[in-house]
Coordinates of C-alpha atoms in Angstrom, one line a residue:
M1 CA -15.0 0.9 -22.4
V2 CA -12.4 -1.5 -23.4
I3 CA -9.9 -1.1 -20.6
G4 CA -12.3 -1.1 -18.4
L5 CA -13.8 -4.3 -19.7
T6 CA -10.8 -5.7 -19.7
L7 CA -10.2 -5.1 -16.2
I8 CA -13.0 -8.2 -15.2
G9 CA -10.5 -10.1 -16.8
L10 CA -7.5 -8.9 -15.6
A11 CA -8.6 -9.8 -12.2
S12 CA -9.9 -13.5 -13.1
A13 CA -7.2 -15.0 -13.3
T14 CA -5.7 -15.0 -10.0
S15 CA -5.7 -17.9 -8.9
L16 CA -4.2 -19.7 -12.0
V17 CA -1.0 -17.5 -10.5
G18 CA -0.8 -18.6 -7.5
R19 CA -3.7 -16.4 -5.3
P20 CA -5.5 -19.1 -2.9
T21 CA -8.6 -20.0 -3.7
P22 CA -11.4 -18.0 -2.1
P23 CA -13.9 -19.6 0.2
E24 CA -17.9 -20.4 -1.5
T25 CA -20.0 -17.6 -1.4
A26 CA -23.7 -17.8 -2.3
G27 CA -24.8 -16.2 -5.6
V28 CA -22.9 -14.9 -8.4
A29 CA -20.5 -14.1 -5.8
G30 CA -19.3 -17.6 -6.0
W31 CA -18.0 -16.3 -9.6
L32 CA -15.5 -14.3 -8.4
P33 CA -12.0 -14.6 -7.0
S34 CA -10.8 -13.2 -3.3
D35 CA -10.4 -10.3 -1.8
G36 CA -7.0 -8.8 -3.4
S37 CA -6.0 -11.3 -5.8
R38 CA -3.6 -10.0 -9.1
A39 CA -2.9 -10.9 -12.5
R40 CA -1.2 -9.7 -15.7
F41 CA -2.1 -9.9 -18.5
A42 CA -1.3 -9.1 -22.6
Q43 CA -2.2 -9.5 -25.6
P44 CA -0.1 -10.9 -29.4
G45 CA 2.2 -7.8 -30.6
N46 CA 1.1 -5.5 -28.1
S47 CA 4.4 -4.3 -25.8
D48 CA 2.1 -3.3 -22.6
V49 CA 0.9 -5.2 -20.2
L50 CA -2.0 -4.6 -17.7
F51 CA -1.6 -5.2 -13.9
S52 CA -4.9 -6.4 -12.3
E53 CA -5.9 -6.0 -8.4
W54 CA -9.4 -5.9 -7.3
S55 CA -11.2 -5.6 -4.0
R56 CA -14.6 -6.1 -2.1
P57 CA -14.4 -2.5 -0.5
E58 CA -16.4 -1.8 2.4
P59 CA -18.0 1.3 2.2
L60 CA -15.6 3.0 4.4
S61 CA -13.0 2.0 2.5
L62 CA -14.6 2.8 -0.9
G63 CA -14.5 6.3 0.2
L64 CA -11.2 6.5 1.0
S65 CA -10.5 6.2 -3.0
D66 CA -8.8 7.9 -6.6
L67 CA -12.0 6.7 -8.0
I68 CA -13.4 10.4 -9.1
V69 CA -16.5 9.3 -10.5
L70 CA -17.6 7.4 -7.9
P71 CA -19.7 10.8 -6.4
F72 CA -21.5 11.0 -9.3
W73 CA -22.6 7.5 -9.5
K74 CA -24.1 7.7 -6.1
Q75 CA -25.4 10.7 -6.7
D76 CA -27.5 9.4 -9.2
T77 CA -28.0 5.2 -8.5
A78 CA -31.2 4.3 -6.6
L79 CA -29.3 2.4 -4.5
N80 CA -28.2 2.0 -0.8
W81 CA -25.0 2.0 -2.0
L82 CA -24.1 1.4 1.9
D83 CA -25.4 -1.7 2.0
V84 CA -25.0 -3.5 -1.1
P85 CA -21.9 -5.6 -1.6
I86 CA -19.4 -4.4 -3.9
V87 CA -17.1 -5.0 -6.5
R88 CA -13.6 -3.3 -7.1
L89 CA -11.5 -3.7 -10.6
R90 CA -8.3 -1.6 -10.8
T91 CA -6.1 -2.0 -13.8
I92 CA -2.7 -0.3 -14.7
A93 CA -1.6 -0.2 -18.3
A94 CA 2.8 0.0 -18.2
G95 CA 4.5 0.0 -21.1
P96 CA 8.3 -2.0 -22.0
D97 CA 10.1 0.5 -19.2
G98 CA 7.7 -0.2 -16.6
Q99 CA 5.7 3.5 -16.8
A100 CA 2.3 3.4 -16.5
T101 CA 0.6 3.9 -19.8
G102 CA -3.2 4.2 -18.4
Q103 CA -5.4 2.9 -15.9
S104 CA -9.1 1.7 -15.8
D105 CA -11.1 0.7 -13.4
L106 CA -14.4 -1.3 -13.0
L107 CA -16.9 -1.4 -10.4
W108 CA -19.8 -3.9 -9.9
T109 CA -22.9 -4.1 -7.6
L110 CA -23.8 -7.3 -6.4
E111 CA -27.8 -7.6 -6.2
A112 CA -30.4 -10.5 -6.0
D113 CA -30.1 -10.6 -9.6
G114 CA -26.4 -10.4 -10.4
A115 CA -23.5 -8.9 -10.6
R116 CA -24.0 -5.5 -12.2
T117 CA -21.5 -3.2 -13.6
A118 CA -22.3 0.7 -12.1
I119 CA -19.1 2.1 -13.1
D120 CA -16.7 1.3 -16.1
S121 CA -13.8 3.7 -16.5
A122 CA -10.4 3.8 -18.2
F123 CA -7.8 7.0 -18.5
P124 CA -6.9 7.8 -21.2
G125 CA -10.2 6.5 -22.5
E126 CA -13.7 6.4 -22.0
V127 CA -15.4 7.5 -17.9
S128 CA -18.8 6.1 -18.1
Y129 CA -21.7 5.0 -15.4
F130 CA -24.5 2.7 -15.7
V131 CA -28.1 3.4 -13.9
P132 CA -29.8 1.2 -13.3
G133 CA -26.2 -1.2 -13.7
R134 CA -25.6 -3.2 -16.6
L135 CA -26.8 -6.8 -15.8
D136 CA -23.3 -8.9 -16.9
L137 CA -23.8 -11.8 -15.2
P138 CA -27.3 -12.8 -13.6
S139 CA -27.8 -15.2 -10.3
G140 CA -27.8 -18.8 -11.3
V141 CA -26.6 -18.1 -14.8
R142 CA -26.5 -21.4 -16.8
D143 CA -25.4 -22.8 -20.4
G144 CA -27.8 -21.5 -23.2
D145 CA -29.4 -18.8 -20.8
T146 CA -30.0 -15.4 -22.7
W147 CA -30.9 -12.1 -21.1
S148 CA -30.8 -8.7 -21.5
S149 CA -30.1 -5.6 -19.4
R150 CA -31.5 -1.4 -20.2
G151 CA -30.8 1.9 -18.8
T152 CA -29.0 5.0 -19.2
V153 CA -25.2 4.9 -19.0
H154 CA -23.6 8.7 -18.4
N155 CA -20.5 9.2 -20.3
W156 CA -18.1 11.8 -19.5
D157 CA -17.8 14.7 -22.4
D158 CA -14.8 16.6 -22.7
A159 CA -16.9 19.5 -24.7
A160 CA -19.7 20.0 -22.2
G161 CA -17.6 19.7 -18.9
A162 CA -20.3 17.4 -17.3
F163 CA -21.8 13.7 -17.8
L164 CA -24.0 12.9 -20.8
A165 CA -26.9 10.6 -20.7
T166 CA -27.6 8.2 -23.3
P167 CA -30.0 4.8 -23.3
Y168 CA -28.0 1.6 -23.5
R169 CA -29.4 -2.2 -24.6
A170 CA -27.1 -4.6 -23.8
D171 CA -28.0 -8.6 -25.0
F172 CA -25.8 -11.8 -23.7
R173 CA -25.8 -15.3 -24.1
A174 CA -24.1 -18.3 -22.0
G175 CA -22.8 -20.8 -23.5
A176 CA -20.3 -23.9 -23.0
P177 CA -16.9 -22.6 -23.6
S178 CA -14.4 -24.8 -26.4
D179 CA -11.5 -25.3 -23.8
P180 CA -12.2 -28.9 -22.6
G181 CA -10.7 -27.6 -18.9
Q182 CA -12.4 -24.8 -18.7
A183 CA -15.8 -26.9 -19.8
R184 CA -14.6 -29.3 -16.6
R185 CA -14.7 -26.6 -14.1
G186 CA -18.2 -25.2 -14.6
C187 CA -17.5 -22.4 -17.0
L188 CA -19.4 -20.3 -18.9
E189 CA -18.5 -18.0 -22.2
V190 CA -20.7 -14.8 -22.3
A191 CA -21.4 -12.9 -25.3
M192 CA -22.3 -9.6 -25.4
T193 CA -23.7 -7.1 -28.1
Q194 CA -24.4 -3.6 -26.4
Q195 CA -26.1 -0.7 -28.3
T196 CA -25.1 2.6 -27.3
G197 CA -27.0 5.4 -29.5
D198 CA -25.8 5.1 -32.8
R199 CA -22.8 2.7 -31.3
T200 CA -22.5 -1.2 -31.4
A201 CA -20.0 -3.1 -29.3
D202 CA -19.5 -6.6 -29.2
E203 CA -17.6 -8.5 -26.5
R204 CA -16.4 -12.1 -25.4
R205 CA -15.8 -12.7 -21.5
T206 CA -14.9 -16.8 -20.1
W207 CA -16.4 -16.7 -16.7
C208 CA -14.9 -19.5 -14.3
P209 CA -16.7 -19.9 -11.0
G210 CA -13.9 -18.7 -8.2
E211 CA -11.9 -17.4 -10.6
G212 CA -13.7 -14.4 -12.2
I213 CA -12.9 -14.2 -15.9
V214 CA -10.5 -16.3 -17.4
G215 CA -10.9 -14.4 -21.0
F216 CA -11.9 -11.7 -22.7
T217 CA -12.0 -10.9 -26.5
G218 CA -13.6 -7.4 -28.2
A219 CA -12.5 -4.8 -30.2
D220 CA -9.9 -6.9 -32.1
Q221 CA -8.3 -7.4 -29.2
T222 CA -7.9 -10.8 -27.0
W223 CA -5.8 -10.7 -24.0
T224 CA -4.3 -13.6 -21.8
L225 CA -2.5 -14.6 -19.0
T226 CA 1.3 -13.8 -18.4
M227 CA 3.7 -14.3 -16.2
D228 CA 6.1 -11.8 -17.6
G229 CA 6.4 -8.6 -17.4
P230 CA 8.6 -5.1 -17.8
P231 CA 11.5 -5.1 -15.6
V232 CA 11.4 -3.5 -11.7
Q233 CA 14.0 -0.6 -11.7
L234 CA 15.1 0.5 -8.5
G235 CA 14.8 4.2 -7.9
T236 CA 17.2 6.4 -6.3
S237 CA 16.9 6.7 -2.3
V238 CA 18.6 9.8 -0.4
A239 CA 19.2 9.9 3.0
F240 CA 18.3 13.0 4.8
D241 CA 20.6 15.4 5.3
W242 CA 20.4 16.1 9.1
N243 CA 23.2 18.8 9.2
T244 CA 20.9 21.0 7.2
A245 CA 17.8 20.1 9.2
D246 CA 17.7 23.4 11.0
N247 CA 16.4 25.1 8.2
L248 CA 13.2 22.7 7.7
E249 CA 10.0 24.6 7.4
F250 CA 7.2 22.4 8.5
T251 CA 3.5 22.0 6.4
R252 CA 0.4 21.3 8.5
H253 CA -2.6 18.6 7.0
A254 CA -5.1 17.9 8.9
I255 CA -6.3 14.4 9.1
N256 CA -8.8 11.8 10.8
R257 CA -11.0 14.6 11.8
A258 CA -14.3 13.7 10.2
P259 CA -17.1 15.0 9.2
E260 CA -14.7 17.9 8.8
P261 CA -15.1 18.4 4.7
G262 CA -11.5 17.3 2.7
S263 CA -10.2 15.5 6.0
L264 CA -9.1 11.9 5.3
S265 CA -9.1 8.8 7.7
L266 CA -5.2 8.1 7.9
F267 CA -4.2 5.5 10.0
P268 CA -1.3 3.8 9.1
V269 CA 0.3 0.6 10.8
S270 CA 4.0 1.5 9.9
P271 CA 5.6 5.1 9.5
P272 CA 4.8 6.4 6.4
G273 CA 7.0 6.3 3.1
L274 CA 7.9 9.2 1.3
L275 CA 7.8 9.4 -2.3
G276 CA 8.4 13.1 -3.4
G277 CA 5.9 15.0 -3.1
G278 CA 3.7 12.2 -1.5
A279 CA 3.8 9.3 1.3
V280 CA 2.2 5.9 1.4
L281 CA 0.4 4.5 4.2
A282 CA -0.6 1.1 4.7
L283 CA -3.7 1.2 6.8
Q284 CA -5.2 -0.6 9.9
A285 CA -9.1 0.4 10.0
Q286 CA -9.4 0.0 5.5
P287 CA -7.1 -2.9 4.4
E288 CA -5.7 -0.5 1.8
L289 CA -2.2 0.8 0.6
V290 CA -2.9 4.6 -0.3
G291 CA -0.6 6.9 -2.1
V292 CA -1.2 10.5 -0.5
N293 CA -0.7 13.7 -2.2
T294 CA 1.3 15.5 0.5
E295 CA 1.6 18.9 -1.7
V296 CA -2.0 20.3 -1.6
D297 CA -4.2 21.0 1.3
P298 CA -6.6 19.1 1.9
L299 CA -4.4 15.9 1.5
A300 CA -5.3 14.1 -1.7
V301 CA -5.6 10.5 -2.5
T302 CA -3.6 9.4 -5.8
W303 CA -4.1 6.2 -5.3
G304 CA -5.0 3.1 -3.5
A305 CA -4.1 -0.9 -3.6
R306 CA -5.4 -3.7 -2.1
P307 CA -2.4 -6.1 -1.0
G308 CA -5.3 -8.6 0.5
G309 CA -6.3 -9.4 4.4
T310 CA -5.5 -6.5 6.9
P311 CA -1.6 -5.0 6.8
T312 CA 0.5 -6.0 9.6
A313 CA 3.7 -4.2 8.8
A314 CA 5.1 -2.0 5.6
A315 CA 8.0 0.1 4.2
T316 CA 8.9 2.2 1.5
M317 CA 12.4 2.2 0.3
A318 CA 14.1 2.7 -3.5
G319 CA 10.6 4.1 -4.8
I320 CA 9.0 0.4 -3.9
S321 CA 6.6 0.3 -1.3
L322 CA 6.0 -3.2 0.8
V323 CA 3.0 -4.3 2.8
A324 CA 2.8 -7.1 4.8
T325 CA -0.5 -8.6 5.8
I326 CA -2.5 -11.2 7.7
E327 CA -2.9 -13.7 4.7
R328 CA 1.2 -14.5 5.6
H329 CA 2.4 -12.3 2.1
V330 CA 4.1 -9.7 1.6
V331 CA 3.3 -7.3 -1.8
A332 CA 5.1 -5.0 -3.5
Y333 CA 3.7 -1.8 -4.9
N334 CA 5.8 0.8 -7.7
S335 CA 5.3 5.0 -7.2
Q336 CA 1.8 4.7 -9.0
G337 CA 0.6 2.3 -6.7
R338 CA 0.5 -0.4 -9.5
W339 CA 2.3 -4.1 -8.2
L340 CA 5.0 -5.2 -8.8
W341 CA 5.2 -8.9 -7.1
E342 CA 4.1 -10.8 -4.5
A343 CA 5.3 -13.5 -2.1
P344 CA 4.2 -15.5 0.6
L345 CA 6.0 -15.2 4.7
S346 CA 5.7 -18.4 6.4
D347 CA 4.1 -16.0 9.2
L348 CA 2.5 -13.0 10.5
A349 CA 5.6 -10.1 9.8
V350 CA 4.4 -7.2 12.7
V351 CA 8.0 -4.9 11.9
P352 CA 8.4 -3.0 8.9
P353 CA 10.6 -4.5 6.0
V354 CA 14.3 -3.2 6.0
R355 CA 16.5 -2.3 3.2
F356 CA 19.8 -4.7 2.9
G357 CA 21.5 -4.0 -0.1
D358 CA 19.3 -4.2 -3.3
R359 CA 17.3 -6.9 -0.5
A360 CA 14.2 -6.5 1.4
V361 CA 14.3 -8.6 4.1
L362 CA 11.7 -9.3 6.6
V363 CA 11.6 -10.9 10.3
T364 CA 8.6 -12.9 11.0
L365 CA 7.0 -14.1 14.0
D366 CA 8.0 -17.9 13.6
G367 CA 11.7 -16.4 13.9
A368 CA 12.4 -16.6 10.4
V369 CA 14.6 -13.7 8.7
T370 CA 14.0 -13.7 4.9
A371 CA 15.7 -11.6 1.7
F372 CA 13.5 -11.0 -1.0
E373 CA 15.0 -9.7 -4.3
L374 CA 13.7 -5.9 -4.3
T375 CA 13.2 -6.4 -8.5
T376 CA 11.5 -9.4 -8.8
G377 CA 10.3 -10.4 -5.2
T378 CA 12.5 -13.7 -5.3
Q379 CA 13.6 -15.5 -2.0
A380 CA 17.7 -14.8 -1.8
W381 CA 18.1 -16.6 1.4
R382 CA 16.5 -17.5 4.5
T383 CA 18.2 -17.6 8.4
E384 CA 16.0 -19.5 11.3
L385 CA 16.2 -17.6 14.5
G386 CA 14.4 -19.8 16.5
A387 CA 12.0 -17.5 18.3
E388 CA 9.8 -14.9 17.6
I389 CA 10.7 -11.7 16.5
R390 CA 9.4 -8.3 17.3
S391 CA 12.0 -6.2 17.3
L392 CA 13.4 -4.0 13.7
P393 CA 16.6 -5.2 12.5
V394 CA 18.9 -3.0 11.8
A395 CA 21.3 -2.8 8.7
A396 CA 24.9 -1.8 9.1
G397 CA 26.7 -2.0 5.7
D398 CA 27.2 -5.4 4.7
R399 CA 25.8 -6.9 8.4
L400 CA 22.4 -7.3 9.6
L401 CA 21.7 -6.9 13.1
V402 CA 18.1 -9.4 14.4
G403 CA 17.4 -9.9 17.8
N404 CA 14.5 -12.1 19.1
Q405 CA 12.2 -12.3 22.1
A406 CA 13.9 -15.3 23.3
G407 CA 17.2 -13.1 24.1
A408 CA 19.3 -13.9 21.1
L409 CA 21.3 -11.1 18.8
A410 CA 22.6 -12.2 16.2
C411 CA 24.5 -10.8 13.1
L412 CA 24.1 -11.7 9.7
D413 CA 26.1 -11.3 6.4
T414 CA 24.6 -10.3 3.0
A415 CA 23.9 -14.0 2.1
G416 CA 21.9 -14.6 5.4
N417 CA 24.8 -16.4 7.5
Q418 CA 24.6 -15.8 11.2
Q419 CA 28.7 -14.4 11.5
W420 CA 27.6 -14.5 15.5
V421 CA 25.2 -14.9 18.0
I422 CA 25.3 -14.1 21.9
D423 CA 22.4 -13.7 24.4
A424 CA 21.7 -10.0 25.0
G425 CA 18.0 -9.9 26.2
V426 CA 15.1 -9.5 24.2
P427 CA 15.9 -6.1 22.9
R428 CA 14.1 -2.6 23.6
S429 CA 16.5 -0.7 21.0
L430 CA 19.1 -1.4 18.8
A431 CA 21.9 1.0 16.9
V432 CA 24.8 0.3 15.4
S433 CA 27.5 3.8 16.0
A434 CA 29.2 4.9 12.9
G435 CA 33.1 5.2 12.4
P436 CA 35.7 2.6 11.1
D437 CA 34.7 0.3 14.3
P438 CA 31.1 0.2 14.6
V439 CA 29.6 -0.8 18.0
V440 CA 26.3 -2.1 18.4
V441 CA 24.6 -0.2 21.0
F442 CA 21.7 -2.8 22.8
G443 CA 18.8 -1.6 25.3
E444 CA 16.8 -4.6 26.8
N445 CA 13.5 -4.7 27.2
G446 CA 12.9 -3.8 30.8
S447 CA 16.0 -3.1 31.7
V448 CA 18.2 0.1 31.9
V449 CA 21.5 -1.0 31.9
L450 CA 23.3 -0.4 28.4
R451 CA 25.5 -3.0 26.7
G452 CA 27.9 -2.3 23.9
Y453 CA 29.4 -5.0 21.8
S454 CA 31.7 -5.4 18.8
L455 CA 30.0 -5.2 15.5
A456 CA 32.8 -7.3 14.2
D457 CA 32.5 -10.4 16.8
G458 CA 29.8 -9.5 19.1
S459 CA 32.3 -9.4 22.4
Q460 CA 30.9 -7.2 25.0
L461 CA 32.7 -4.0 25.4
W462 CA 31.0 -2.2 28.4
R463 CA 28.3 -2.1 30.4
N464 CA 26.5 0.8 31.7
R465 CA 23.8 1.0 34.2
L466 CA 21.8 4.1 32.8
Y467 CA 18.2 4.5 35.2
Q468 CA 17.1 5.2 31.9
D469 CA 14.6 2.5 29.5
A470 CA 16.1 2.8 26.2
R471 CA 12.7 3.6 24.3
D472 CA 14.7 5.1 21.1
L473 CA 18.6 4.5 20.1
I474 CA 19.5 6.7 17.5
A475 CA 23.4 7.0 16.1
L476 CA 24.9 9.7 14.8
D477 CA 28.2 10.8 13.9
S478 CA 30.0 10.9 16.8
L479 CA 27.3 9.1 19.3
V480 CA 24.5 7.8 20.3
V481 CA 21.4 9.3 21.6
V482 CA 19.5 7.4 24.3
R483 CA 15.9 8.8 24.7
D484 CA 13.6 7.7 27.4
D485 CA 10.3 9.4 27.7
D486 CA 11.6 12.4 30.4
V487 CA 15.2 12.2 30.0
T488 CA 17.2 12.1 26.2
L489 CA 21.3 11.3 26.9
G490 CA 24.3 11.6 24.5
I491 CA 26.6 8.6 24.7
D492 CA 29.9 7.4 23.6
P493 CA 29.8 4.4 21.7
A494 CA 33.6 3.2 22.4
S495 CA 32.6 3.8 26.4
G496 CA 28.8 3.4 27.1
E497 CA 29.8 6.8 28.8
S498 CA 27.1 9.4 29.2
L499 CA 28.6 13.0 27.6
W500 CA 25.5 15.5 28.2
T501 CA 21.4 15.0 29.1
W502 CA 18.5 17.0 28.0
S503 CA 15.4 16.8 30.2
G504 CA 13.6 20.1 28.4
Q505 CA 10.4 17.8 27.2
R506 CA 8.8 15.0 27.3
T507 CA 9.3 13.2 24.3
L508 CA 7.7 10.2 22.5
T509 CA 10.0 9.4 19.7
G510 CA 12.8 10.4 17.7
T511 CA 14.8 10.3 14.5
G512 CA 18.5 11.7 13.6
G513 CA 21.3 11.3 12.1
G514 CA 24.8 12.7 11.5
R515 CA 24.8 16.4 13.8
R516 CA 21.3 16.2 14.9
V517 CA 18.1 14.6 16.3
L518 CA 15.1 15.8 16.1
L519 CA 11.9 14.4 19.2
M520 CA 8.9 14.6 19.1
S521 CA 7.2 16.2 22.2
E522 CA 3.5 16.2 23.4
T523 CA 3.2 19.6 21.8
S524 CA 5.9 20.3 19.7
L525 CA 8.8 18.7 17.4
V526 CA 12.5 20.0 19.0
L527 CA 16.1 19.7 17.7
L528 CA 19.1 19.0 19.0
D529 CA 22.4 19.0 18.0
D530 CA 25.1 16.6 18.9
Q531 CA 25.7 18.5 22.2
G532 CA 22.2 18.4 23.8
R533 CA 21.7 21.5 22.7
P534 CA 18.6 22.6 21.4
V535 CA 18.8 24.3 18.2
R536 CA 15.2 24.6 17.2
Q537 CA 11.7 24.5 17.7
W538 CA 8.4 23.5 15.7
P539 CA 5.2 23.8 17.4
H540 CA 3.0 20.9 16.1
D541 CA -0.6 20.1 16.4
L542 CA -0.2 16.0 15.9
G543 CA -3.0 15.6 18.5
Q544 CA -2.5 13.2 21.2
V545 CA 0.6 11.6 20.3
A546 CA 1.3 10.0 24.0
A547 CA -1.9 8.0 23.7
T548 CA -2.0 6.9 20.1
S549 CA 0.8 6.0 17.1
R550 CA 3.0 8.6 16.4
F551 CA 5.8 8.0 13.4
L552 CA 8.5 10.1 12.6
T553 CA 10.1 9.6 9.1
T554 CA 12.7 11.2 6.6
S555 CA 13.8 10.6 3.0
G556 CA 15.4 12.9 0.6
D557 CA 14.2 16.5 1.7
T558 CA 11.4 15.7 3.9
V559 CA 10.9 14.6 7.2
L560 CA 7.2 13.6 8.1
A561 CA 5.4 14.1 11.6
Y562 CA 2.3 11.7 11.8
G563 CA 0.3 11.8 14.9
P564 CA -3.7 11.7 15.2
R565 CA -4.7 14.8 14.3
S566 CA -2.2 16.0 11.5
L567 CA 0.1 15.2 9.3
E568 CA 3.1 17.9 9.4
V569 CA 5.7 17.6 6.5
G570 CA 8.6 19.4 6.9
R571 CA 11.2 20.1 3.5
L572 CA 14.3 21.7 3.2
P573 CA 14.5 24.7 1.3

């Protein structure tokens, strides 16, 4: 139970490490930090660091959860859990190498009489739930108050393969903390003695209004706030080998088909990220970032994180997933769902982050282009372009191309310095050709004219009226593919001249590289070679992709196609 109880302490300290002070809330909720708060804790002589993140999930979010004990508690509790406010504290312990050594969860219900522990679980460790919940902090608690809580604790027993019920009694006493600063903030130190069968546990927690628990001692362990953590290691990013894409084989996973058993509700704001055998999705309906195992059917949630606020854009790079939210900050997580760092943004980011060397670049609606170190979240540089940025930047070697809504197209170097800026128009799509003399192929929003600019100095090389809307521009080894909904063209990036035309199906999105381009139509995925010839086709059941969000994304040996009815994963043999 120690790790689960420690969860409370981890979540508490967020206001002390830069998170905003939560708004005033009534009753016991006023003791708790804001949704999506985070903190790191350590203890003397222990190299582990505890990373805590907490949330106030709605039932829909809680249902999309890796908290496996939840169904058992829901079955036994007399509460209408759909109507009772819930607080979840999730903690991952990491060793000196940054790898997870354990995870723990605490779930509270906020009831009329106070905050009650419903679930207290740790892996490895005890997995428990309380019926009724243990009253950890009564509403209106004051210095000198004492109270008791009784009920049944259900502990998982490996030998029995079931939860075994045992009566418990917990006795509490609240007193003034010894720290003068905590006392001035109205904090309380709460001591608890819990008797469960023949076992007795003594613990102390210091609660502060709006901060949660700022100190915790139990079982001879004292955890305190720390700014330090294990170093972050970048994963290896392997580009998809498009020249072998003919060999892809797709597996279909049904989603968004409630009330079908096992059908997850997944509506991402950005293309899903890929992490060896799994996908990472930042969700719209639930303000969560979730890791999903794509090697099982039905899909299974392996972890869930709470960045705070509604996600507005997300991307996965080098094994790190970044999500920007409506609260104007970006949070980074590793492949195990452990938060790594967070950083403020100057405004909303509505397009996914892009990788630029070992940095992540985010563009925002105030015209800022900001680069963050992927391992620390430290701001490396920031450049102002003066108008909203709503289109995805493109990284090409040591250059970054960014277009804004005022029509400026800027080329930045690795330090964020402007190499050139031209008046190109509001961007619809953008690609940089391969080869020794790269060309920036630019599709202007609302125009059927395509332009080519020199990456070296921004000079215009050609202008071609294609009479097609360049909804996607996709750079292959020897040409650039222009995708309109009804027609797909191959063009020579050096001259802008059309090389071939394909109009076999109406398409909605595309991606590619090397000598192949993959297009999503309303009924299938179509693979073309660099001569515009179909080489393979895979029927899909993605749903009404013309009417809703649809995504194609690649990494390593995997292609992922997302639509409103299924998530289809293609892998190379």
